[in-house]
Short mmCIF file of C-alpha atoms in Angstrom, two decimals:
data_model
loop_
_atom_site.label_atom_id
_atom_site.label_comp_id
_atom_site.label_asym_id
_atom_site.label_seq_id
_atom_site.Cartn_x
_atom_site.Cartn_y
_atom_site.Cartn_z
CA MET A 1 -14.03 -16.09 -12.22
CA GLN A 2 -17.02 -15.55 -14.31
CA LYS A 3 -18.27 -18.43 -16.30
CA ARG A 4 -20.82 -18.25 -19.12
CA THR A 5 -21.99 -21.33 -21.18
CA LEU A 6 -22.65 -20.50 -24.71
CA LEU A 7 -23.74 -23.87 -26.02
CA THR A 8 -24.19 -27.37 -24.75
CA LEU A 9 -24.93 -30.22 -26.99
CA LEU A 10 -25.69 -33.58 -25.71
CA ILE A 11 -25.82 -36.16 -28.65
CA ALA A 12 -26.62 -39.77 -29.08
CA CYS A 13 -25.60 -41.39 -32.34
CA GLY A 14 -26.02 -38.25 -34.30
CA ALA A 15 -29.34 -37.46 -32.67
CA LEU A 16 -29.46 -34.10 -30.89
CA SER A 17 -30.80 -34.72 -27.39
CA GLY A 18 -30.71 -31.07 -26.00
CA THR A 19 -29.16 -27.64 -26.39
CA THR A 20 -28.70 -24.69 -23.98
CA MET A 21 -27.87 -21.16 -24.81
CA ALA A 22 -26.81 -18.46 -22.39
CA GLY A 23 -29.59 -17.60 -20.08
CA ALA A 24 -31.43 -20.98 -20.81
CA ALA A 25 -31.48 -24.30 -19.01
CA GLN A 26 -28.40 -25.37 -17.19
CA PRO A 27 -26.39 -28.28 -18.66
CA ASP A 28 -26.99 -30.38 -15.67
CA LEU A 29 -30.78 -30.44 -16.43
CA LEU A 30 -30.36 -32.42 -19.57
CA ASP A 31 -30.31 -36.10 -19.28
CA PRO A 32 -30.20 -37.85 -22.62
CA ALA A 33 -31.01 -41.55 -22.84
CA PRO A 34 -28.05 -43.87 -23.47
CA VAL A 35 -27.64 -45.48 -26.88
CA LYS A 36 -27.90 -49.19 -27.09
CA LEU A 37 -25.08 -51.01 -28.91
CA GLY A 38 -25.34 -54.70 -28.63
CA GLY A 39 -25.17 -55.24 -24.84
CA ALA A 40 -23.55 -51.97 -24.02
CA ASP A 41 -24.94 -48.50 -23.20
CA LEU A 42 -23.23 -45.59 -24.78
CA LEU A 43 -23.50 -42.01 -23.80
CA PRO A 44 -21.77 -39.29 -25.89
CA GLN A 45 -21.70 -35.81 -24.90
CA LEU A 46 -20.27 -32.73 -26.62
CA GLU A 47 -20.09 -29.44 -24.91
CA LEU A 48 -19.03 -26.00 -25.90
CA GLN A 49 -18.37 -23.19 -23.27
CA GLU A 50 -16.90 -19.62 -23.10
CA VAL A 51 -15.28 -18.94 -19.71
CA TYR A 52 -14.09 -15.47 -18.48
CA ASP A 53 -11.29 -15.57 -15.95
CA ASP A 54 -10.23 -12.26 -14.46
CA ASN A 55 -7.16 -13.97 -12.70
CA PHE A 56 -5.88 -16.37 -15.22
CA TYR A 57 -2.45 -16.92 -13.76
CA SER A 58 -3.61 -16.86 -10.15
CA GLN A 59 -1.24 -13.86 -9.31
CA VAL A 60 -1.73 -10.37 -7.86
CA ASN A 61 -0.64 -8.85 -11.16
CA SER A 62 -2.30 -11.33 -13.45
CA ARG A 63 -4.17 -11.06 -16.64
CA GLU A 64 -7.83 -11.62 -17.66
CA PHE A 65 -8.84 -13.74 -20.64
CA TRP A 66 -11.90 -15.19 -22.30
CA VAL A 67 -11.43 -19.01 -22.87
CA GLN A 68 -13.41 -21.23 -25.30
CA ILE A 69 -13.51 -24.81 -24.19
CA LEU A 70 -14.69 -27.65 -26.46
CA THR A 71 -15.23 -30.98 -24.60
CA LEU A 72 -16.12 -34.39 -26.13
CA GLN A 73 -16.99 -37.21 -23.69
CA LEU A 74 -17.98 -40.87 -24.32
CA ASP A 75 -18.98 -43.38 -21.65
CA ALA A 76 -19.81 -47.10 -22.20
CA LEU A 77 -21.28 -49.41 -19.76
CA ALA A 78 -21.75 -53.22 -20.32
CA PRO A 79 -23.28 -55.31 -17.65
CA VAL A 80 -22.86 -59.06 -18.12
CA GLY A 81 -24.97 -60.90 -15.53
CA PRO A 82 -23.48 -59.86 -12.15
CA HIS A 83 -20.34 -58.59 -13.84
CA GLU A 84 -19.73 -55.23 -15.24
CA TYR A 85 -17.45 -53.55 -17.75
CA SER A 86 -17.11 -49.86 -18.41
CA ALA A 87 -14.86 -47.44 -20.44
CA HIS A 88 -14.62 -43.71 -20.37
CA TYR A 89 -12.88 -41.28 -22.84
CA LYS A 90 -12.65 -37.49 -22.66
CA ALA A 91 -11.11 -34.94 -24.74
CA GLU A 92 -10.92 -31.19 -24.00
CA ALA A 93 -9.50 -28.40 -26.01
CA GLY A 94 -8.95 -24.91 -24.78
CA VAL A 95 -8.39 -21.75 -26.82
CA VAL A 96 -7.26 -18.74 -24.82
CA GLU A 97 -8.03 -15.41 -26.62
CA ASP A 98 -4.94 -13.16 -26.91
CA SER A 99 -2.55 -15.94 -25.42
CA SER A 100 -2.04 -18.74 -27.72
CA GLU A 101 0.75 -20.14 -25.60
CA ASP A 102 -1.85 -21.21 -23.03
CA ASN A 103 -3.96 -23.16 -25.56
CA TYR A 104 -4.31 -26.82 -24.61
CA VAL A 105 -5.50 -30.24 -25.55
CA ASP A 106 -6.24 -32.72 -22.81
CA GLN A 107 -7.17 -36.37 -23.20
CA SER A 108 -8.04 -39.27 -20.88
CA PHE A 109 -9.09 -42.88 -21.11
CA HIS A 110 -10.07 -45.27 -18.40
CA LEU A 111 -11.17 -48.85 -18.31
CA ARG A 112 -12.85 -50.88 -15.60
CA GLY A 113 -13.98 -54.50 -15.01
CA PHE A 114 -15.96 -55.78 -12.05
CA TRP A 115 -16.46 -59.54 -11.48
CA ASP A 116 -18.72 -60.99 -8.92
CA PRO A 117 -18.70 -64.76 -9.27
CA ASP A 118 -20.47 -65.32 -5.87
CA PRO A 119 -21.54 -63.41 -2.82
CA ARG A 120 -18.16 -63.86 -1.09
CA HIS A 121 -15.72 -63.10 -3.85
CA ARG A 122 -15.52 -59.95 -6.00
CA PHE A 123 -12.69 -58.75 -8.18
CA GLU A 124 -12.17 -55.31 -9.71
CA LEU A 125 -9.54 -54.08 -12.21
CA LYS A 126 -9.06 -50.36 -13.20
CA GLY A 127 -6.52 -48.74 -15.54
CA GLY A 128 -6.21 -45.53 -17.37
CA TYR A 129 -3.98 -42.97 -19.19
CA ARG A 130 -4.33 -39.34 -19.20
CA GLN A 131 -2.39 -36.46 -21.02
CA GLU A 132 -3.23 -33.06 -19.39
CA HIS A 133 -1.90 -29.61 -19.06
CA GLU A 134 -1.10 -27.50 -16.06
CA ARG A 135 -2.04 -23.99 -16.25
CA ARG A 136 0.82 -21.35 -15.80
CA GLY A 137 0.56 -19.97 -12.26
CA THR A 138 -0.14 -23.34 -10.74
CA GLU A 139 1.68 -26.44 -9.60
CA ASN A 140 5.43 -26.11 -10.58
CA PHE A 141 4.89 -22.53 -11.88
CA GLN A 142 3.41 -20.45 -9.18
CA GLY A 143 4.21 -16.78 -8.43
CA ASP A 144 6.73 -15.17 -10.65
CA LYS A 145 7.43 -18.61 -12.35
CA ALA A 146 4.37 -18.26 -14.27
CA PHE A 147 5.84 -15.52 -16.43
CA SER A 148 9.18 -17.27 -16.85
CA ILE A 149 7.85 -19.77 -19.38
CA ASP A 150 6.33 -19.20 -22.84
CA GLU A 151 4.41 -22.61 -23.18
CA THR A 152 1.90 -24.62 -21.26
CA PRO A 153 3.35 -27.45 -19.20
CA MET A 154 2.02 -30.86 -20.19
CA TYR A 155 2.26 -34.32 -18.56
CA GLU A 156 1.13 -37.78 -19.08
CA GLU A 157 0.04 -40.15 -16.40
CA THR A 158 -0.92 -43.79 -16.34
CA PHE A 159 -2.45 -45.73 -13.33
CA ALA A 160 -3.57 -49.28 -12.56
CA LEU A 161 -5.49 -50.79 -9.65
CA GLY A 162 -6.48 -54.22 -8.57
CA ARG A 163 -8.83 -55.13 -5.75
CA TYR A 164 -10.12 -58.33 -4.37
CA THR A 165 -12.90 -58.45 -1.70
CA TYR A 166 -13.69 -61.48 0.48
CA GLY A 167 -16.95 -61.41 2.43
CA ALA A 168 -20.49 -60.47 1.80
CA ASP A 169 -21.44 -56.76 1.33
CA LYS A 170 -22.95 -56.42 4.78
CA SER A 171 -20.53 -58.82 6.64
CA ARG A 172 -18.36 -57.32 9.43
CA GLY A 173 -15.41 -59.61 8.62
CA ARG A 174 -14.71 -58.50 5.04
CA LEU A 175 -11.16 -58.79 3.70
CA ILE A 176 -10.03 -56.28 1.20
CA LEU A 177 -6.69 -56.69 -0.79
CA GLU A 178 -5.53 -53.82 -2.96
CA ALA A 179 -2.60 -53.11 -5.23
CA LYS A 180 -2.21 -49.93 -7.17
CA GLY A 181 0.34 -48.01 -9.04
CA ALA A 182 0.83 -44.66 -10.96
CA ASP A 183 3.35 -42.99 -12.98
CA LYS A 184 3.33 -39.19 -13.83
CA THR A 185 5.88 -37.80 -16.30
CA TYR A 186 6.17 -34.24 -17.67
CA MET A 187 6.40 -34.04 -21.53
CA ASN A 188 8.03 -30.75 -22.00
CA LEU A 189 10.17 -27.94 -20.08
CA ARG A 190 12.06 -30.95 -18.83
CA GLU A 191 14.89 -28.86 -17.17
CA LEU A 192 12.27 -27.34 -15.06
CA THR A 193 9.83 -30.23 -14.55
CA GLU A 194 12.00 -33.38 -14.44
CA ARG A 195 12.20 -33.38 -10.58
CA SER A 196 8.41 -33.35 -10.38
CA ASP A 197 7.94 -36.67 -12.17
CA ARG A 198 6.39 -39.15 -9.77
CA GLN A 199 6.08 -43.08 -9.65
CA ASN A 200 4.23 -44.79 -6.88
CA VAL A 201 3.33 -48.46 -6.17
CA GLU A 202 1.78 -49.66 -3.06
CA GLY A 203 -0.42 -52.56 -1.76
CA THR A 204 -2.76 -52.64 1.26
CA ALA A 205 -4.77 -55.25 3.20
CA THR A 206 -7.95 -54.27 5.33
#
């Protein structure tokens, strides 16, 4: 796969923090300052890329495409004394030249809360939702199955996690109780994907 970044924009409340063109600085060299909003720090990012993939379907007799990818991401962090709250949102749209069936729009949203009332007790809650695609030639549609469908498989997934920690950070006798669950359900091609739906709930103590 050959990857070329056409343009990267990092923005902060309408203020352009940096741009890169092909052959210029790499995106990871740009580090815009977060925007203050009340007691929260906001970091928005907008990125435009063009990617050349010479084996798009991951097959011996595959095809090659140029893909334009637009990504919008927003992170928020709000520390409140020893506690912390954060949120993350990401949307990504991909346009595949000469193969509109493989176009996609992915979205994800996560929330996290961390509470540290005293050195011996800590609580953490996480939860999220995402709606994403699976490229033809992967997961349920590998091999010849990649060419047996004419649309991009899509799924939605939710997850939640709760964690309680007893004991100081450096203590040897810490107790960690954790419960988590996830649900993954395909949104289309149900006759072919229904058996790949997954639900999972588990708890651990260490």
